[in-house]
Amino acid sequence: SSDVCSSDLKVFFQDLGSIDYKKAWDYQEKLSKTAIDIKIANRKNENGYQKETDSHFLFCEHPHVYTLGKSGSFENLLLDEEGLKTIDATFYKINRGGDITYHGPGQIVGYPILDLEKFFTDIHKYLRFLEEAIIKTLADYDIKGERYDGYTGVWIEPENPIKARKICAMGVRCSRWVTMHGFALNVNTDLNYFGKIIPCGIEGKDVTSIKRELGRTVNTEEVKAKIKYHLATLFEIDFEDHEEVD
């Protein structure tokens, strides 16, 4: 809404479109390092000049890629090098929490690079807010997204072990209260790619998408607008478009 409260925190917004996973990761690292360096300098200069950190929020979509988090096991990738080539996918081991996941076309990936010291220094609350933004977005499509005890992300019918299915994966990293990585919401995703892994290392759990739940293709840009709206409301932020070209 245009009547944004002036006390809302400013967050730079960018939609990177379809971008190679590693390239997006490097860009996140760059933005997060800039904020962390400022915080380190500020600490050394306690009584002097304190520079402001910038917070960012990125949307993107990745070509087919599997990423393995710190706690993950290679055994959860059911493909070898050749297998990856045949389905045109790449693989990265990365520095977020969580196990293995898939990113690809038709999936909205959101990367908040927020200085949580400007919001609240509570990583659990931060994750709950991210989940809540997705749950509210799904509700806009009459899909009941829920939390699943003991698991991250957003699920459908978590109370039914046979039907429980994950629609949004989450994995974050936080260093000096600056966040990285984020969430991946399946909108019109080709779910067959999840068949090549044990998603998040959880055996026998199904994965779904908005398209599968509704039985129709959904406009991704419309979904992004809803996510942005709910994030802005929950975190009390004011998004400002940020055009930076590498």
XYZ file of N, CA and C in Angstrom, residues 5-231:
681
model
N 4.008 3.622 6.452
C 4.382 4.378 7.639
C 5.827 4.841 7.495
N 6.079 6.110 7.798
C 7.412 6.664 7.551
C 8.482 6.042 8.439
N 8.041 5.366 9.515
C 9.028 4.756 10.405
C 9.451 3.376 9.887
N 8.821 2.936 8.784
C 9.188 1.631 8.240
C 10.642 1.638 7.777
N 11.299 0.509 7.970
C 12.698 0.400 7.581
C 12.809 0.215 6.071
N 13.795 0.870 5.510
C 13.983 0.782 4.066
C 14.806 -0.460 3.709
N 14.305 -1.207 2.755
C 15.024 -2.382 2.262
C 15.101 -2.272 0.738
N 16.296 -2.419 0.201
C 16.472 -2.344 -1.251
C 15.968 -3.628 -1.903
N 15.139 -3.480 -2.904
C 14.535 -4.630 -3.567
C 15.061 -4.799 -4.994
N 15.341 -6.041 -5.344
C 15.781 -6.366 -6.699
C 15.227 -7.702 -7.153
N 14.713 -7.747 -8.367
C 14.336 -9.024 -8.966
C 15.408 -9.338 -10.000
N 16.188 -10.371 -9.719
C 17.321 -10.709 -10.587
C 16.913 -11.569 -11.780
N 15.644 -11.952 -11.842
C 15.190 -12.800 -12.945
C 15.829 -14.175 -12.863
N 16.039 -14.814 -14.010
C 16.674 -16.139 -14.014
C 18.183 -15.942 -13.960
N 18.801 -16.500 -12.924
C 20.232 -16.271 -12.715
C 20.896 -17.538 -12.198
N 22.097 -17.787 -12.675
C 22.876 -18.944 -12.248
C 23.011 -18.944 -10.721
N 22.882 -20.108 -10.112
C 22.900 -20.215 -8.655
C 24.153 -19.590 -8.048
N 25.304 -19.945 -8.619
C 26.583 -19.462 -8.076
C 26.685 -17.942 -8.197
N 26.185 -17.407 -9.287
C 26.250 -15.961 -9.496
C 25.397 -15.232 -8.445
N 24.212 -15.776 -8.174
C 23.332 -15.175 -7.168
C 23.955 -15.304 -5.777
N 24.575 -16.448 -5.526
C 25.231 -16.688 -4.237
C 26.366 -15.684 -4.037
N 27.194 -15.494 -5.061
C 28.300 -14.525 -4.982
C 27.769 -13.121 -4.703
N 26.647 -12.795 -5.336
C 26.056 -11.466 -5.148
C 25.553 -11.298 -3.708
N 24.915 -12.341 -3.184
C 24.480 -12.317 -1.775
C 25.672 -12.128 -0.843
N 26.750 -12.887 -1.129
C 27.969 -12.810 -0.310
C 28.514 -11.384 -0.306
N 28.490 -10.764 -1.485
C 29.008 -9.402 -1.623
C 28.178 -8.419 -0.783
N 26.850 -8.520 -0.891
C 25.971 -7.614 -0.142
C 26.104 -7.835 1.369
N 26.196 -9.113 1.752
C 26.274 -9.427 3.173
C 27.635 -9.004 3.746
N 28.694 -9.190 2.966
C 30.041 -8.800 3.421
C 30.111 -7.282 3.620
N 29.486 -6.540 2.712
C 29.472 -5.075 2.823
C 28.854 -4.658 4.154
N 27.707 -5.281 4.493
C 27.025 -4.949 5.753
C 27.858 -5.373 6.958
N 28.441 -6.572 6.892
C 29.245 -7.077 8.015
C 30.481 -6.206 8.235
N 31.138 -5.802 7.141
C 32.330 -4.948 7.255
C 31.997 -3.620 7.935
N 30.825 -3.067 7.589
C 30.383 -1.805 8.202
C 30.185 -2.012 9.703
N 29.572 -3.150 10.071
C 29.303 -3.418 11.485
C 30.590 -3.602 12.284
N 31.578 -4.236 11.668
C 32.865 -4.433 12.342
C 33.551 -3.071 12.549
N 33.512 -2.243 11.501
C 34.126 -0.912 11.588
C 33.418 -0.063 12.649
N 32.090 -0.155 12.693
C 31.315 0.610 13.674
C 31.686 0.212 15.105
N 31.900 -1.080 15.285
C 32.227 -1.579 16.626
C 33.571 -1.021 17.096
N 34.508 -0.928 16.141
C 35.840 -0.410 16.477
C 35.781 1.085 16.743
N 34.750 1.701 16.206
C 34.652 3.155 16.269
C 33.460 3.551 17.137
N 33.375 2.907 18.304
C 32.176 3.010 19.135
C 31.663 4.421 19.395
N 32.583 5.336 19.687
C 32.126 6.677 20.049
C 32.146 7.645 18.866
N 32.659 7.142 17.766
C 32.755 8.020 16.610
C 31.640 7.783 15.609
N 31.963 7.981 14.361
C 30.990 7.895 13.272
C 30.465 6.472 13.087
N 29.152 6.321 13.084
C 28.546 5.008 12.880
C 27.851 4.994 11.519
N 28.369 4.180 10.636
C 27.799 4.112 9.294
C 26.582 3.174 9.273
N 25.593 3.528 8.477
C 24.385 2.703 8.361
C 24.647 1.487 7.465
N 24.079 0.355 7.830
C 24.140 -0.801 6.927
C 22.897 -0.768 6.043
N 23.009 -1.349 4.870
C 21.846 -1.486 3.988
C 21.300 -2.903 4.087
N 19.987 -3.027 4.016
C 19.356 -4.342 3.939
C 18.795 -4.512 2.534
N 18.788 -5.748 2.060
C 18.346 -6.034 0.693
C 17.375 -7.199 0.677
N 16.557 -7.229 -0.366
C 15.722 -8.403 -0.594
C 15.752 -8.710 -2.084
N 16.156 -9.936 -2.394
C 16.281 -10.353 -3.788
C 15.272 -11.433 -4.132
N 14.703 -11.327 -5.316
C 13.900 -12.412 -5.881
C 14.703 -12.955 -7.043
N 14.637 -14.252 -7.296
C 15.225 -14.775 -8.514
C 14.661 -16.158 -8.808
N 15.105 -16.689 -9.902
C 14.745 -18.047 -10.314
C 16.064 -18.652 -10.786
N 16.291 -19.915 -10.473
C 17.549 -20.540 -10.886
C 17.312 -21.601 -11.958
N 18.295 -21.758 -12.878
C 18.249 -22.943 -13.746
C 18.375 -24.177 -12.836
N 18.014 -25.361 -13.348
C 18.019 -26.587 -12.525
C 19.320 -26.744 -11.724
N 19.161 -26.801 -10.386
C 20.343 -26.934 -9.530
C 19.958 -27.632 -8.215
N 20.883 -28.436 -7.722
C 20.711 -29.068 -6.407
C 21.743 -28.445 -5.479
N 21.310 -28.065 -4.269
C 22.251 -27.480 -3.318
C 22.189 -28.266 -2.007
N 23.350 -28.474 -1.432
C 23.470 -29.271 -0.211
C 23.966 -28.388 0.923
N 23.198 -28.309 2.011
C 23.568 -27.479 3.163
C 24.614 -28.147 4.036
N 25.071 -27.401 5.048
C 26.152 -27.859 5.932
C 25.891 -29.195 6.594
N 24.624 -29.408 7.001
C 24.327 -30.632 7.738
C 23.935 -31.771 6.791
N 24.023 -31.507 5.502
C 23.513 -32.460 4.523
C 24.430 -33.622 4.219
N 23.838 -34.662 3.658
C 24.596 -35.845 3.277
C 24.526 -36.030 1.761
N 25.688 -36.309 1.163
C 25.754 -36.545 -0.281
C 24.836 -37.684 -0.708
N 24.569 -38.595 0.238
C 23.719 -39.745 -0.088
C 22.304 -39.335 -0.480
N 21.940 -38.100 -0.118
C 20.595 -37.640 -0.454
C 20.476 -37.154 -1.904
N 21.615 -37.113 -2.597
C 21.581 -36.825 -4.035
C 21.639 -38.175 -4.733
N 20.584 -38.514 -5.466
C 20.495 -39.849 -6.068
C 21.052 -39.898 -7.486
N 21.922 -38.927 -7.806
C 22.487 -38.847 -9.159
C 24.001 -38.722 -9.096
N 24.689 -39.235 -10.133
C 26.124 -38.973 -10.243
C 26.317 -37.841 -11.256
N 27.599 -37.509 -11.534
C 27.925 -36.438 -12.493
C 27.163 -36.600 -13.812
N 27.220 -37.836 -14.337
C 26.556 -38.114 -15.618
C 25.053 -37.885 -15.519
N 24.483 -38.372 -14.431
C 23.047 -38.224 -14.206
C 22.631 -36.766 -14.176
N 23.459 -35.933 -13.527
C 23.180 -34.497 -13.466
C 23.170 -33.901 -14.869
N 24.170 -34.315 -15.675
C 24.260 -33.800 -17.047
C 23.028 -34.151 -17.863
N 22.559 -35.386 -17.708
C 21.423 -35.804 -18.537
C 20.158 -35.006 -18.233
N 20.024 -34.483 -17.011
C 18.827 -33.677 -16.729
C 19.171 -32.191 -16.686
N 20.377 -31.851 -17.176
C 20.752 -30.456 -17.337
C 20.785 -29.708 -16.007
N 21.293 -30.375 -14.967
C 21.317 -29.751 -13.641
C 22.748 -29.616 -13.120
N 22.951 -28.677 -12.199
C 24.259 -28.517 -11.563
C 24.097 -28.799 -10.066
N 25.230 -28.840 -9.350
C 25.222 -29.191 -7.935
C 26.209 -28.318 -7.158
N 25.790 -27.815 -5.992
C 26.676 -27.010 -5.148
C 26.532 -27.400 -3.685
N 27.679 -27.440 -2.990
C 27.653 -27.599 -1.533
C 27.795 -26.196 -0.970
N 26.906 -25.803 -0.072
C 26.877 -24.402 0.345
C 26.839 -24.226 1.858
N 26.852 -22.932 2.289
C 27.053 -22.622 3.707
C 25.780 -22.256 4.462
N 24.631 -22.726 3.995
C 23.407 -22.470 4.767
C 23.122 -23.700 5.623
N 22.138 -23.537 6.506
C 21.686 -24.693 7.277
C 20.857 -25.580 6.367
N 20.488 -26.730 6.878
C 19.604 -27.602 6.101
C 20.347 -28.618 5.267
N 19.590 -29.476 4.616
C 20.151 -30.574 3.853
C 20.108 -30.245 2.362
N 19.619 -31.163 1.559
C 19.638 -30.972 0.115
C 18.307 -30.423 -0.390
N 18.380 -29.567 -1.392
C 17.147 -29.101 -2.013
C 17.377 -28.856 -3.494
N 16.276 -28.634 -4.192
C 16.313 -28.388 -5.634
C 15.785 -26.989 -5.926
N 16.425 -26.296 -6.854
C 15.900 -25.029 -7.367
C 15.779 -25.147 -8.876
N 14.748 -24.516 -9.429
C 14.606 -24.556 -10.876
C 13.531 -23.615 -11.366
N 13.317 -23.609 -12.674
C 12.303 -22.735 -13.270
C 10.928 -22.965 -12.641
N 10.148 -21.893 -12.538
C 8.804 -22.003 -11.975
C 8.784 -21.954 -10.460
N 9.957 -21.682 -9.887
C 10.067 -21.605 -8.430
C 10.498 -20.185 -8.071
N 9.867 -19.607 -7.065
C 10.274 -18.266 -6.630
C 11.259 -18.421 -5.484
N 12.469 -17.901 -5.692
C 13.484 -17.944 -4.643
C 13.617 -16.541 -4.076
N 13.549 -16.438 -2.755
C 13.679 -15.140 -2.090
C 14.891 -15.132 -1.186
N 15.741 -14.129 -1.369
C 16.951 -14.003 -0.552
C 16.927 -12.681 0.219
N 16.524 -12.700 1.497
C 16.620 -11.483 2.299
C 18.043 -11.362 2.859
N 18.682 -10.235 2.589
C 19.972 -9.947 3.224
C 19.690 -8.789 4.174
N 19.199 -9.156 5.357
C 18.750 -8.156 6.317
C 19.718 -8.049 7.482
N 19.914 -6.830 7.954
C 20.660 -6.626 9.186
C 19.620 -6.740 10.307
N 19.546 -7.904 10.924
C 18.504 -8.150 11.924
C 18.605 -7.244 13.147
N 19.764 -6.631 13.353
C 19.881 -5.698 14.484
C 18.976 -4.482 14.284
N 18.521 -4.278 13.050
C 17.577 -3.185 12.788
C 16.136 -3.641 13.026
N 15.939 -4.951 13.113
C 14.590 -5.507 13.272
C 14.442 -6.130 14.658
N 15.015 -7.300 14.824
C 15.009 -8.002 16.117
C 16.092 -9.065 16.018
N 16.817 -9.267 17.100
C 17.904 -10.240 17.060
C 17.402 -11.586 17.571
N 16.643 -12.244 16.704
C 16.038 -13.523 17.063
C 15.853 -14.319 15.777
N 16.712 -15.301 15.566
C 16.706 -16.053 14.306
C 15.442 -16.905 14.182
N 14.924 -17.401 15.311
C 13.694 -18.207 15.252
C 12.510 -17.351 14.848
N 12.450 -16.158 15.416
C 11.375 -15.228 15.058
C 11.496 -14.875 13.564
N 12.731 -14.690 13.117
C 12.974 -14.366 11.703
C 12.423 -15.468 10.790
N 12.734 -16.711 11.115
C 12.222 -17.844 10.326
C 10.699 -17.926 10.380
N 10.122 -17.681 11.566
C 8.658 -17.704 11.690
C 8.034 -16.626 10.803
N 8.666 -15.447 10.723
C 8.158 -14.359 9.882
C 8.214 -14.746 8.406
N 9.320 -15.383 7.994
C 9.426 -15.818 6.588
C 8.325 -16.834 6.289
N 8.159 -17.797 7.198
C 7.105 -18.803 7.008
C 5.738 -18.138 6.938
N 5.513 -17.180 7.823
C 4.216 -16.505 7.891
C 3.891 -15.768 6.588
N 4.904 -15.140 5.991
C 4.696 -14.427 4.719
C 4.255 -15.408 3.634
N 4.841 -16.611 3.640
C 4.473 -17.625 2.650
C 3.082 -18.185 2.957
N 2.801 -18.429 4.229
C 1.487 -18.951 4.639
C 0.383 -17.967 4.219
N 0.621 -16.669 4.426
C -0.363 -15.648 4.045
C -0.522 -15.578 2.523
N 0.584 -15.750 1.808
C 0.535 -15.735 0.336
C -0.299 -16.913 -0.168
N -0.049 -18.090 0.397
C -0.808 -19.281 -0.010
C -2.293 -19.109 0.302
N -2.585 -18.469 1.438
C -3.981 -18.242 1.830
C -4.695 -17.383 0.784
N -3.944 -16.485 0.130
C -4.521 -15.660 -0.939
C -5.017 -16.532 -2.096
N -4.494 -17.752 -2.183
C -4.919 -18.709 -3.229
C -5.787 -19.829 -2.636
N -6.278 -19.572 -1.439
C -7.102 -20.566 -0.733
C -6.375 -21.892 -0.516
N -5.063 -21.801 -0.307
C -4.274 -22.993 0.025
C -3.874 -22.832 1.484
N -4.095 -23.883 2.282
C -3.768 -23.795 3.705
C -2.347 -24.288 3.975
N -1.421 -23.343 4.008
C -0.029 -23.672 4.326
C 0.142 -23.664 5.831
N 0.959 -24.594 6.335
C 1.156 -24.685 7.782
C 2.597 -25.019 8.141
N 2.907 -24.833 9.416
C 4.219 -25.265 9.910
C 4.103 -26.740 10.295
N 5.238 -27.424 10.210
C 5.267 -28.851 10.527
C 6.278 -29.013 11.655
N 5.797 -29.397 12.829
C 6.674 -29.539 13.997
C 7.938 -30.314 13.693
N 9.071 -29.706 14.022
C 10.341 -30.398 13.827
C 10.940 -30.222 12.442
N 10.196 -29.586 11.533
C 10.711 -29.359 10.176
C 10.640 -27.876 9.845
N 11.524 -27.424 8.963
C 11.433 -26.024 8.528
C 10.538 -25.941 7.299
N 10.300 -24.719 6.865
C 9.532 -24.517 5.646
C 8.038 -24.518 5.877
N 7.298 -24.525 4.763
C 5.843 -24.487 4.829
C 5.290 -25.738 4.159
N 4.307 -26.353 4.839
C 3.769 -27.640 4.436
C 2.261 -27.584 4.243
N 1.736 -28.574 3.578
C 0.291 -28.724 3.443
C -0.105 -30.054 4.083
N -1.161 -30.025 4.860
C -1.650 -31.183 5.621
C -0.556 -31.863 6.455
N 0.184 -31.082 7.246
C 1.262 -31.689 8.038
C 0.758 -32.690 9.071
N -0.524 -32.533 9.465
C -1.053 -33.422 10.514
C -1.314 -34.827 9.979
N -1.265 -34.976 8.655
C -1.484 -36.288 8.047
C -0.163 -36.811 7.462
N 0.511 -37.732 8.180
C 1.846 -38.194 7.760
C 1.876 -38.733 6.330
N 0.765 -39.267 5.862
C 0.743 -39.844 4.516
C 0.582 -38.758 3.460
N -0.182 -37.723 3.784
C -0.445 -36.666 2.809
C 0.463 -35.445 2.941
N 1.186 -35.332 4.055
C 2.023 -34.147 4.295
C 2.940 -33.892 3.106
N 2.925 -32.651 2.604
C 3.762 -32.316 1.465
C 4.309 -30.897 1.614
N 5.547 -30.743 1.195
C 6.228 -29.462 1.382
C 6.058 -28.597 0.140
N 5.686 -27.337 0.355
C 5.492 -26.436 -0.778
C 6.560 -25.337 -0.812
N 7.191 -25.095 0.342
C 8.218 -24.046 0.405
C 9.364 -24.490 1.309
N 10.567 -24.516 0.741
C 11.759 -24.901 1.513
C 12.425 -23.646 2.066
N 13.067 -23.791 3.216
C 13.790 -22.669 3.809
C 15.125 -23.114 4.345
N 16.111 -22.246 4.197
C 17.434 -22.492 4.763
C 18.127 -21.152 4.843
N 18.531 -20.747 6.038
C 19.163 -19.443 6.160
C 20.511 -19.545 6.848
N 21.261 -18.480 6.696
C 22.523 -18.366 7.391
C 22.535 -16.977 7.992
N 23.136 -16.849 9.165
C 23.163 -15.546 9.814
C 24.555 -15.334 10.389
N 25.175 -14.227 10.012
C 26.509 -13.926 10.500
C 26.516 -12.473 10.981
N 26.859 -12.267 12.245
C 26.776 -10.932 12.861
C 25.402 -10.306 12.629
N 24.384 -11.130 12.698
C 22.991 -10.733 12.522
C 22.647 -10.275 11.107
N 23.509 -10.594 10.140
C 23.170 -10.312 8.739
C 22.759 -11.647 8.104
N 21.566 -11.687 7.521
C 21.039 -12.943 6.985
C 21.456 -13.177 5.538
N 21.410 -14.449 5.152
C 21.680 -14.854 3.771
C 20.820 -16.061 3.430
N 20.757 -16.391 2.156
C 19.908 -17.480 1.660
C 18.459 -17.149 2.009
N 17.562 -18.121 2.052
C 16.179 -17.751 2.310
C 15.200 -18.856 2.024
N 14.231 -18.564 1.120
C 13.168 -19.530 0.876
C 13.010 -19.808 -0.616
N 12.409 -20.964 -0.913
C 12.117 -21.335 -2.296
C 10.699 -21.877 -2.333
N 9.813 -21.133 -2.978
C 8.406 -21.510 -3.057
C 8.109 -22.118 -4.425
N 7.575 -23.332 -4.411
C 7.223 -23.994 -5.671
C 5.910 -23.420 -6.200
N 6.006 -22.756 -7.336
C 4.812 -22.161 -7.944
C 4.370 -23.033 -9.118
N 5.139 -22.983 -10.215
C 4.836 -23.843 -11.376
C 5.999 -24.800 -11.633
N 6.643 -25.232 -10.563
C 7.853 -26.047 -10.645
C 7.606 -27.441 -11.225
N 8.572 -27.937 -12.010
C 8.519 -29.328 -12.473
C 8.953 -30.205 -11.299
N 7.982 -30.833 -10.648
C 8.258 -31.580 -9.412
C 9.036 -32.872 -9.629
N 9.162 -33.302 -10.887
C 9.922 -34.530 -11.167
C 11.372 -34.415 -10.708
N 11.892 -33.186 -10.706
C 13.290 -32.990 -10.312
C 13.527 -33.343 -8.845
N 12.470 -33.259 -8.037
C 12.620 -33.629 -6.622
C 12.769 -35.139 -6.468
N 12.379 -35.884 -7.509
C 12.499 -37.334 -7.472
C 13.942 -37.815 -7.511
N 14.856 -36.911 -7.846
C 16.277 -37.283 -7.957
C 17.029 -37.073 -6.646
N 16.308 -36.615 -5.625
C 16.948 -36.388 -4.323
C 16.005 -36.870 -3.217
N 16.566 -36.933 -2.010
C 15.715 -37.128 -0.837
C 15.593 -35.710 -0.265
N 14.529 -34.968 -0.640
C 14.453 -33.542 -0.309
C 14.637 -33.279 1.177
N 15.573 -32.370 1.470
C 15.861 -31.986 2.857
C 16.232 -33.207 3.692
N 16.609 -34.306 3.037
C 17.023 -35.505 3.757
C 15.882 -36.223 4.432
N 14.645 -35.868 4.069
C 13.483 -36.493 4.711
C 12.912 -37.565 3.786
N 13.077 -38.808 4.156
C 12.571 -39.927 3.349
C 11.048 -39.929 3.296
N 10.525 -40.254 2.141
C 9.097 -40.520 2.023
C 8.183 -39.324 2.196
N 8.740 -38.092 2.126
C 7.874 -36.914 2.241
C 7.693 -36.304 0.854
N 6.464 -35.993 0.533
C 6.126 -35.474 -0.778
C 6.399 -33.972 -0.890
N 6.550 -33.525 -2.133
C 6.761 -32.111 -2.419
C 5.640 -31.682 -3.351
N 5.165 -30.451 -3.198
C 4.082 -29.986 -4.054
C 4.349 -28.564 -4.533
N 3.414 -28.028 -5.315
C 3.542 -26.671 -5.841
C 2.160 -26.030 -5.834
N 2.113 -24.722 -6.020
C 0.814 -24.037 -6.101
C 0.049 -24.596 -7.305
N 0.776 -24.805 -8.413
C 0.149 -25.339 -9.627
C -0.512 -26.693 -9.364
N 0.217 -27.566 -8.674
C -0.338 -28.897 -8.400
C -1.552 -28.808 -7.476
N -1.477 -27.943 -6.486
C -2.587 -27.819 -5.536
C -3.840 -27.246 -6.200
N -3.650 -26.297 -7.104
C -4.807 -25.636 -7.734
C -5.231 -26.291 -9.041
N -4.325 -27.116 -9.601
C -4.629 -27.738 -10.888
C -4.550 -26.761 -12.053
N -3.807 -25.658 -11.846
C -3.622 -24.702 -12.942
C -2.327 -23.916 -12.748
N -1.817 -23.406 -13.872
C -0.607 -22.586 -13.812
C -0.955 -21.221 -13.214
N -0.060 -20.719 -12.391
C -0.297 -19.451 -11.705
C 0.699 -18.409 -12.208
N 0.280 -17.154 -12.212
C 1.163 -16.066 -12.626
C 2.208 -15.806 -11.534
N 3.470 -16.081 -11.861
C 4.558 -15.958 -10.886
C 4.719 -14.523 -10.388
N 4.573 -13.555 -11.296
C 4.735 -12.147 -10.902
C 3.686 -11.751 -9.855
N 2.486 -12.290 -10.022
C 1.404 -12.014 -9.078
C 1.753 -12.601 -7.698
N 2.311 -13.818 -7.704
C 2.700 -14.457 -6.433
C 3.796 -13.629 -5.757
N 4.759 -13.163 -6.550
C 5.848 -12.344 -5.994
C 5.297 -11.084 -5.331
N 4.357 -10.448 -5.989
C 3.764 -9.212 -5.444
C 3.112 -9.491 -4.092
N 2.465 -10.648 -3.974
C 1.811 -11.013 -2.708
C 2.848 -11.277 -1.608
N 3.908 -12.002 -1.972
C 4.963 -12.283 -0.977
C 5.554 -10.961 -0.477
N 5.846 -10.073 -1.418
C 6.430 -8.770 -1.067
C 5.524 -8.003 -0.112
N 4.247 -8.008 -0.421
C 3.274 -7.293 0.405
C 3.273 -7.853 1.834
N 3.246 -9.179 1.950
C 3.193 -9.790 3.284
C 4.511 -9.603 4.048
N 5.632 -9.651 3.342
C 6.917 -9.410 4.005
C 6.968 -7.973 4.519
